[in-house]
Short mmCIF file of C-alpha atoms in Angstrom, two decimals:
data_model
loop_
_atom_site.label_atom_id
_atom_site.label_comp_id
_atom_site.label_asym_id
_atom_site.label_seq_id
_atom_site.Cartn_x
_atom_site.Cartn_y
_atom_site.Cartn_z
CA UNK A 1433 29.01 17.32 -0.26
CA UNK A 1434 27.42 20.57 -1.71
CA UNK A 1435 24.28 20.45 -3.44
CA UNK A 1436 26.19 22.31 -6.65
CA UNK A 1437 28.24 19.07 -6.84
CA UNK A 1438 24.92 17.27 -7.52
CA UNK A 1439 22.93 19.40 -9.28
CA UNK A 1440 23.82 22.72 -11.71
CA UNK A 1441 21.36 25.42 -11.67
CA UNK A 1442 19.96 26.10 -15.01
CA UNK A 1443 21.32 29.04 -16.89
CA UNK A 1444 19.02 31.13 -19.02
CA UNK A 1445 18.69 28.85 -21.99
CA UNK A 1446 17.74 25.96 -19.66
CA UNK A 1447 15.19 27.92 -18.14
CA UNK A 1448 13.77 28.97 -21.37
CA UNK A 1449 13.64 25.40 -22.71
CA UNK A 1450 11.86 24.37 -19.20
CA UNK A 1451 9.21 27.00 -20.20
CA UNK A 1452 8.87 25.71 -23.61
CA UNK A 1453 8.61 22.29 -22.82
CA UNK A 1454 6.12 22.97 -19.88
CA UNK A 1455 4.21 24.90 -22.39
CA UNK A 1456 3.82 22.01 -25.01
CA UNK A 1457 3.19 19.29 -22.01
CA UNK A 1458 0.29 21.74 -21.28
CA UNK A 1459 -1.06 22.11 -24.85
CA UNK A 1460 -0.90 18.58 -25.24
CA UNK A 1461 -2.70 17.70 -21.73
CA UNK A 1462 -5.52 20.42 -22.77
CA UNK A 1463 -6.06 19.10 -26.15
CA UNK A 1464 -6.66 15.54 -24.96
CA UNK A 1465 -8.74 16.80 -22.23
CA UNK A 1466 -10.89 18.66 -24.62
CA UNK A 1467 -10.85 15.63 -27.05
CA UNK A 1468 -12.04 13.22 -24.20
CA UNK A 1469 -14.64 16.07 -23.09
CA UNK A 1470 -15.97 16.49 -26.88
CA UNK A 1471 -16.55 12.82 -27.35
CA UNK A 1472 -18.36 12.56 -24.31
CA UNK A 1473 -20.35 15.39 -25.29
CA UNK A 1474 -21.24 13.75 -28.55
CA UNK A 1475 -22.36 10.59 -27.14
CA UNK A 1476 -24.60 12.39 -24.56
CA UNK A 1477 -22.52 11.41 -20.96
CA UNK A 1478 -22.87 14.86 -19.62
CA UNK A 1479 -26.89 15.27 -20.10
CA UNK A 1480 -28.32 16.06 -16.97
CA UNK A 1481 -30.18 12.85 -16.58
CA UNK A 1482 -27.36 10.77 -16.35
CA UNK A 1483 -26.08 12.91 -13.38
CA UNK A 1484 -29.14 13.41 -11.73
CA UNK A 1485 -29.27 10.19 -10.03
CA UNK A 1486 -26.34 11.08 -7.80
CA UNK A 1487 -28.18 13.48 -5.98
CA UNK A 1488 -30.86 10.90 -5.10
CA UNK A 1489 -30.38 9.73 -1.59
CA UNK A 1490 -31.50 6.48 -2.55
CA UNK A 1491 -28.87 5.74 -4.77
CA UNK A 1492 -26.42 6.56 -2.21
CA UNK A 1493 -28.27 4.65 0.68
CA UNK A 1494 -28.80 1.50 -1.41
CA UNK A 1495 -25.98 1.19 -3.85
CA UNK A 1496 -22.97 3.49 -3.50
CA UNK A 1497 -22.72 3.66 0.47
CA UNK A 1498 -23.05 -0.17 0.62
CA UNK A 1499 -20.37 -0.55 -2.16
CA UNK A 1500 -18.28 1.73 0.13
CA UNK A 1501 -18.43 -0.13 3.11
CA UNK A 1502 -17.74 -3.42 1.14
CA UNK A 1503 -14.76 -1.86 -0.37
CA UNK A 1504 -13.63 -0.41 3.34
CA UNK A 1505 -14.42 -3.77 4.80
CA UNK A 1506 -12.50 -5.61 2.56
CA UNK A 1507 -9.55 -3.22 2.74
CA UNK A 1508 -9.69 -3.17 6.47
CA UNK A 1509 -9.54 -6.63 7.24
CA UNK A 1510 -7.04 -7.43 4.48
CA UNK A 1511 -4.32 -4.76 5.35
CA UNK A 1512 -4.49 -5.68 8.81
CA UNK A 1513 -3.83 -9.49 7.98
CA UNK A 1514 -1.34 -8.45 5.10
CA UNK A 1515 0.64 -6.42 7.45
CA UNK A 1516 0.48 -9.44 9.82
CA UNK A 1517 1.42 -11.83 7.20
CA UNK A 1518 4.28 -9.54 6.07
CA UNK A 1519 5.98 -9.16 9.11
CA UNK A 1520 5.74 -12.86 9.99
CA UNK A 1521 7.16 -14.10 6.81
CA UNK A 1522 9.78 -11.30 6.59
CA UNK A 1523 11.21 -12.26 9.77
CA UNK A 1524 11.02 -15.83 8.92
CA UNK A 1525 12.93 -15.40 5.98
CA UNK A 1526 15.66 -13.29 7.88
CA UNK A 1527 15.97 -16.03 10.28
CA UNK A 1528 19.31 -17.91 10.50
CA UNK A 1529 17.67 -21.16 11.10
CA UNK A 1530 17.29 -23.09 7.35
CA UNK A 1531 14.16 -24.73 8.91
CA UNK A 1532 12.47 -21.19 9.12
CA UNK A 1533 13.79 -19.50 6.38
CA UNK A 1534 13.48 -21.57 3.54
CA UNK A 1535 9.71 -22.64 3.93
CA UNK A 1536 9.03 -19.13 4.69
CA UNK A 1537 10.86 -18.26 1.13
CA UNK A 1538 9.03 -21.00 -0.63
CA UNK A 1539 5.52 -19.49 0.57
CA UNK A 1540 6.42 -15.79 -0.03
CA UNK A 1541 7.63 -16.68 -3.65
CA UNK A 1542 4.92 -18.90 -4.14
CA UNK A 1543 1.99 -16.45 -3.52
CA UNK A 1544 3.92 -13.61 -5.20
CA UNK A 1545 4.04 -15.52 -8.15
CA UNK A 1546 0.12 -16.37 -8.43
CA UNK A 1547 -2.40 -13.64 -9.94
CA UNK A 1548 -4.43 -12.41 -6.95
CA UNK A 1549 -7.66 -13.14 -8.91
CA UNK A 1550 -6.70 -16.73 -9.33
CA UNK A 1551 -6.05 -16.90 -5.64
CA UNK A 1552 -9.58 -15.40 -5.06
CA UNK A 1553 -10.99 -18.01 -7.13
CA UNK A 1554 -9.09 -20.97 -5.66
CA UNK A 1555 -10.12 -19.81 -2.21
CA UNK A 1556 -13.62 -19.15 -2.98
CA UNK A 1557 -14.36 -22.62 -5.18
CA UNK A 1558 -12.35 -24.27 -2.51
CA UNK A 1559 -14.52 -23.90 0.22
CA UNK A 1560 -17.18 -26.45 -0.72
CA UNK A 1561 -14.74 -29.11 -0.46
CA UNK A 1562 -13.48 -28.07 3.10
CA UNK A 1563 -17.42 -28.32 4.17
CA UNK A 1564 -17.69 -24.48 4.31
CA UNK A 1565 -21.09 -23.83 3.35
CA UNK A 1566 -22.27 -21.29 2.47
CA UNK A 1567 -19.11 -20.33 0.70
CA UNK A 1568 -18.00 -16.84 1.67
CA UNK A 1569 -17.10 -14.15 -1.03
CA UNK A 1570 -15.74 -12.05 1.68
CA UNK A 1571 -13.10 -14.23 2.89
CA UNK A 1572 -12.15 -15.24 -0.67
CA UNK A 1573 -11.49 -11.64 -1.54
CA UNK A 1574 -9.88 -10.85 2.00
CA UNK A 1575 -7.51 -14.02 1.90
CA UNK A 1576 -6.63 -13.47 -1.36
CA UNK A 1577 -5.73 -9.65 -0.66
CA UNK A 1578 -3.56 -11.02 2.41
CA UNK A 1579 -1.86 -13.61 0.64
CA UNK A 1580 -0.58 -11.58 -2.43
CA UNK A 1581 -0.06 -8.21 -0.82
CA UNK A 1582 1.31 -10.05 1.94
CA UNK A 1583 4.05 -11.45 0.22
CA UNK A 1584 4.93 -8.39 -1.08
CA UNK A 1585 4.94 -6.51 2.17
CA UNK A 1586 7.55 -9.49 3.47
CA UNK A 1587 9.74 -8.77 0.71
CA UNK A 1588 9.62 -4.95 1.20
CA UNK A 1589 10.41 -5.66 5.06
CA UNK A 1590 13.36 -8.14 4.31
CA UNK A 1591 14.73 -5.64 1.61
CA UNK A 1592 14.61 -2.79 4.43
CA UNK A 1593 16.73 -4.83 6.78
CA UNK A 1594 19.09 -5.78 4.10
CA UNK A 1595 19.67 -2.21 3.43
CA UNK A 1596 20.53 -1.35 6.66
CA UNK A 1597 24.45 -1.09 7.28
CA UNK A 1598 25.82 -4.42 8.82
CA UNK A 1599 27.21 -2.65 11.67
CA UNK A 1600 23.98 -2.08 13.15
CA UNK A 1601 23.38 -5.93 13.77
CA UNK A 1602 27.05 -6.40 14.86
CA UNK A 1603 26.82 -3.63 17.51
CA UNK A 1604 23.73 -5.41 18.77
CA UNK A 1605 25.55 -8.44 19.14
CA UNK A 1606 28.62 -7.02 20.39
CA UNK A 1607 27.01 -5.60 23.43
CA UNK A 1608 25.10 -8.97 24.20
CA UNK A 1609 21.83 -8.95 22.71
CA UNK A 1610 20.31 -12.12 21.09
CA UNK A 1611 19.73 -12.44 17.16
CA UNK A 1612 16.17 -11.84 18.32
CA UNK A 1613 16.88 -8.89 20.39
CA UNK A 1614 18.56 -7.41 17.61
CA UNK A 1615 15.93 -8.02 14.88
CA UNK A 1616 13.19 -6.90 17.16
CA UNK A 1617 15.07 -3.74 18.81
CA UNK A 1618 17.37 -2.38 16.37
CA UNK A 1619 16.74 -3.65 12.53
CA UNK A 1620 12.93 -3.97 12.44
CA UNK A 1621 12.29 -0.39 13.60
CA UNK A 1622 14.64 1.28 11.47
CA UNK A 1623 13.50 -1.14 8.25
CA UNK A 1624 9.83 -0.22 8.50
CA UNK A 1625 10.79 3.52 9.30
CA UNK A 1626 12.93 3.53 6.00
CA UNK A 1627 10.30 1.29 3.99
CA UNK A 1628 6.92 3.06 5.23
CA UNK A 1629 6.28 5.17 2.14
CA UNK A 1630 6.75 1.54 0.02
CA UNK A 1631 4.20 -0.58 2.50
CA UNK A 1632 1.62 2.37 2.16
CA UNK A 1633 2.12 2.17 -1.57
CA UNK A 1634 1.15 -1.33 -1.23
CA UNK A 1635 -1.45 -0.76 0.89
CA UNK A 1636 -3.01 1.58 -1.82
CA UNK A 1637 -2.85 -1.05 -4.30
CA UNK A 1638 -4.63 -3.39 -1.71
CA UNK A 1639 -7.24 -0.86 -1.57
CA UNK A 1640 -7.82 -0.83 -5.44
CA UNK A 1641 -7.31 -4.50 -5.54
CA UNK A 1642 -10.64 -4.95 -3.70
CA UNK A 1643 -12.29 -4.27 -7.20
CA UNK A 1644 -11.20 -7.60 -8.03
CA UNK A 1645 -13.80 -9.10 -6.02
CA UNK A 1646 -16.38 -7.61 -8.49
CA UNK A 1647 -15.59 -10.73 -10.81
CA UNK A 1648 -16.93 -13.25 -7.94
CA UNK A 1649 -19.87 -10.93 -7.47
CA UNK A 1650 -18.76 -9.17 -4.25
CA UNK A 1651 -20.81 -6.09 -3.32
CA UNK A 1652 -17.84 -3.38 -3.60
CA UNK A 1653 -17.74 -0.27 -5.61
CA UNK A 1654 -17.03 -1.39 -8.95
CA UNK A 1655 -19.91 -3.85 -8.63
CA UNK A 1656 -22.27 -0.89 -8.09
CA UNK A 1657 -21.06 0.64 -11.16
CA UNK A 1658 -22.75 -2.19 -13.13
CA UNK A 1659 -26.07 -1.62 -11.15
CA UNK A 1660 -26.10 1.70 -11.53
CA UNK A 1661 -25.57 1.38 -15.56
CA UNK A 1662 -28.32 -1.44 -15.35
CA UNK A 1663 -30.83 1.18 -13.62
CA UNK A 1664 -29.79 4.43 -15.09
CA UNK A 1665 -28.16 3.49 -18.18
CA UNK A 1666 -25.18 6.01 -17.12
CA UNK A 1667 -21.93 3.86 -17.16
CA UNK A 1668 -19.39 6.70 -17.80
CA UNK A 1669 -20.95 8.85 -15.11
CA UNK A 1670 -21.15 6.11 -12.66
CA UNK A 1671 -17.75 5.19 -13.22
CA UNK A 1672 -16.54 8.56 -12.84
CA UNK A 1673 -18.15 9.18 -9.49
CA UNK A 1674 -16.68 5.81 -8.42
CA UNK A 1675 -13.35 6.93 -9.53
CA UNK A 1676 -13.59 10.25 -7.50
CA UNK A 1677 -14.19 8.30 -4.35
CA UNK A 1678 -11.31 6.02 -5.03
CA UNK A 1679 -8.92 9.05 -5.52
CA UNK A 1680 -10.63 10.53 -2.22
CA UNK A 1681 -9.80 7.04 -0.17
CA UNK A 1682 -6.08 7.06 -1.69
CA UNK A 1683 -5.63 10.60 -0.81
CA UNK A 1684 -6.66 10.24 2.73
CA UNK A 1685 -4.50 7.45 2.90
CA UNK A 1686 -1.35 9.04 1.69
CA UNK A 1687 -2.19 11.90 4.07
CA UNK A 1688 -2.17 9.53 7.07
CA UNK A 1689 0.79 7.68 5.56
CA UNK A 1690 2.49 11.06 5.58
CA UNK A 1691 1.43 11.79 9.16
CA UNK A 1692 2.42 8.35 10.42
CA UNK A 1693 6.04 8.86 8.62
CA UNK A 1694 6.60 12.22 10.17
CA UNK A 1695 5.91 10.79 13.51
CA UNK A 1696 7.98 7.82 13.26
CA UNK A 1697 10.99 10.32 12.08
CA UNK A 1698 10.19 12.46 14.88
CA UNK A 1699 10.58 9.65 17.25
CA UNK A 1700 13.43 8.10 15.64
CA UNK A 1701 15.42 11.45 16.37
CA UNK A 1702 14.42 11.53 19.74
CA UNK A 1703 14.72 7.89 20.79
CA UNK A 1704 17.78 7.02 22.79
CA UNK A 1705 20.34 5.32 22.46
CA UNK A 1706 20.98 6.54 19.14
CA UNK A 1707 23.85 7.70 17.14
CA UNK A 1708 24.13 9.91 14.10
CA UNK A 1709 21.56 9.62 11.48
CA UNK A 1710 19.53 7.11 13.53
CA UNK A 1711 22.34 4.52 13.62
CA UNK A 1712 23.04 2.68 16.88
CA UNK A 1713 25.43 3.88 19.39
CA UNK A 1714 27.26 0.84 21.05
CA UNK A 1715 28.69 2.37 24.15
CA UNK A 1716 25.60 4.23 24.60
CA UNK A 1717 23.61 1.17 24.23
CA UNK A 1718 25.43 -0.76 26.43
CA UNK A 1719 25.42 1.62 29.25
CA UNK A 1720 21.51 1.87 28.93
CA UNK A 1721 21.20 -2.17 28.91
CA UNK A 1722 23.62 -2.64 32.01
CA UNK A 1723 21.58 0.10 33.89
CA UNK A 1724 18.79 -1.85 33.22
CA UNK A 1725 20.25 -5.13 34.31
CA UNK A 1726 19.88 -6.56 30.92
CA UNK A 1727 23.79 -6.92 30.31
CA UNK A 1728 26.91 -7.09 31.91
CA UNK A 1729 29.57 -4.33 30.92
CA UNK A 1730 32.08 -5.30 28.44
CA UNK A 1731 36.18 -4.67 28.40
CA UNK A 1732 35.60 -2.44 25.21
CA UNK A 1733 35.44 1.24 25.86
CA UNK A 1734 34.95 4.40 23.41
CA UNK A 1735 38.30 4.12 21.98
#
C-alpha cells in the first residue's frame, strides 16, 4: 500500500494553516514562559543568593549527591526486581495450567490495583510485626516499586505475546516443540522486542516513583529539596535543579533504551531461522532442529 493512501500531502492552504497554528502555539508558549519568569522575578526566586549554594561543593557532597545515590540505588534494585517479577508472572499468566495462571492473575491484578504509596506504607509498618528491626525504609520503597511496576510489566509482556500472530505458536508446536520451548524460543523474544518501548517507559515511571520514598523519609532527591529549603530558603531553585537532574536521568535512560531497541532489531533481523517480518519459518526451523538432533523430521514439506 502506498504512503499516499494513508496520508495526503498538505496543499498550500493546509501548509499556511499549519504555519499559523504553529505561530499561535509558539506565542502562547512564550507568554506562559514569560508569565512564569515574571512571577518568579517578583518573589525574588532569581536572586543570586538563592542559586549560589549550588556552586558550593559541600551542598553537592552532603545533599544532592547522596540524594542522587539514594534515587539510583532504589531505581537499580527496584527495576531489576520488577523486571524479574514481571517476566515470572507474565509467563505464569500465560500458562495453560489453571492452577498456575489463575493465582498469577490474582497477584498481578491485586498489586496493580493498590496505590504504590500504600504498598510502601504497608511493607514499612509490617516489618516490626515480622520481627525485622530496625525497619528498613530502603526495602519498603524497593519492594513497593517492585510489586506495582512488576505487575504492570507482566501485563505489558502478556499483551505483547497475545499481539503475536497465532501462527507463531502453532508453527512451533508443529515442528515438535513443547509449550515451554515455544514460549521461550519463539514468543517471548518477539514480544519483548515489540514491547520494549513500553517496558522502558515503565522503567522511567519507576525512576520517578522513587520520589514517593520521601513520604517515608527515604534519602532521595526530593527529600534533599526540603533540606535545601530549610538551610537556604530556596525551595523553587532547589526544585528546578532537582527537576533538571531527573530530566537528565530520564534522557540517559531513553538513549540507552533506543540503543537496546536498535540492537535487538538488528539481532532479530539476522537471527535464523526467521521468515518474513521476523516471523518463524516452520520448514527452516524444523531443518535446524533436526540438524541439532532436537526433533525428528515430519512428513510435511514446503508445499
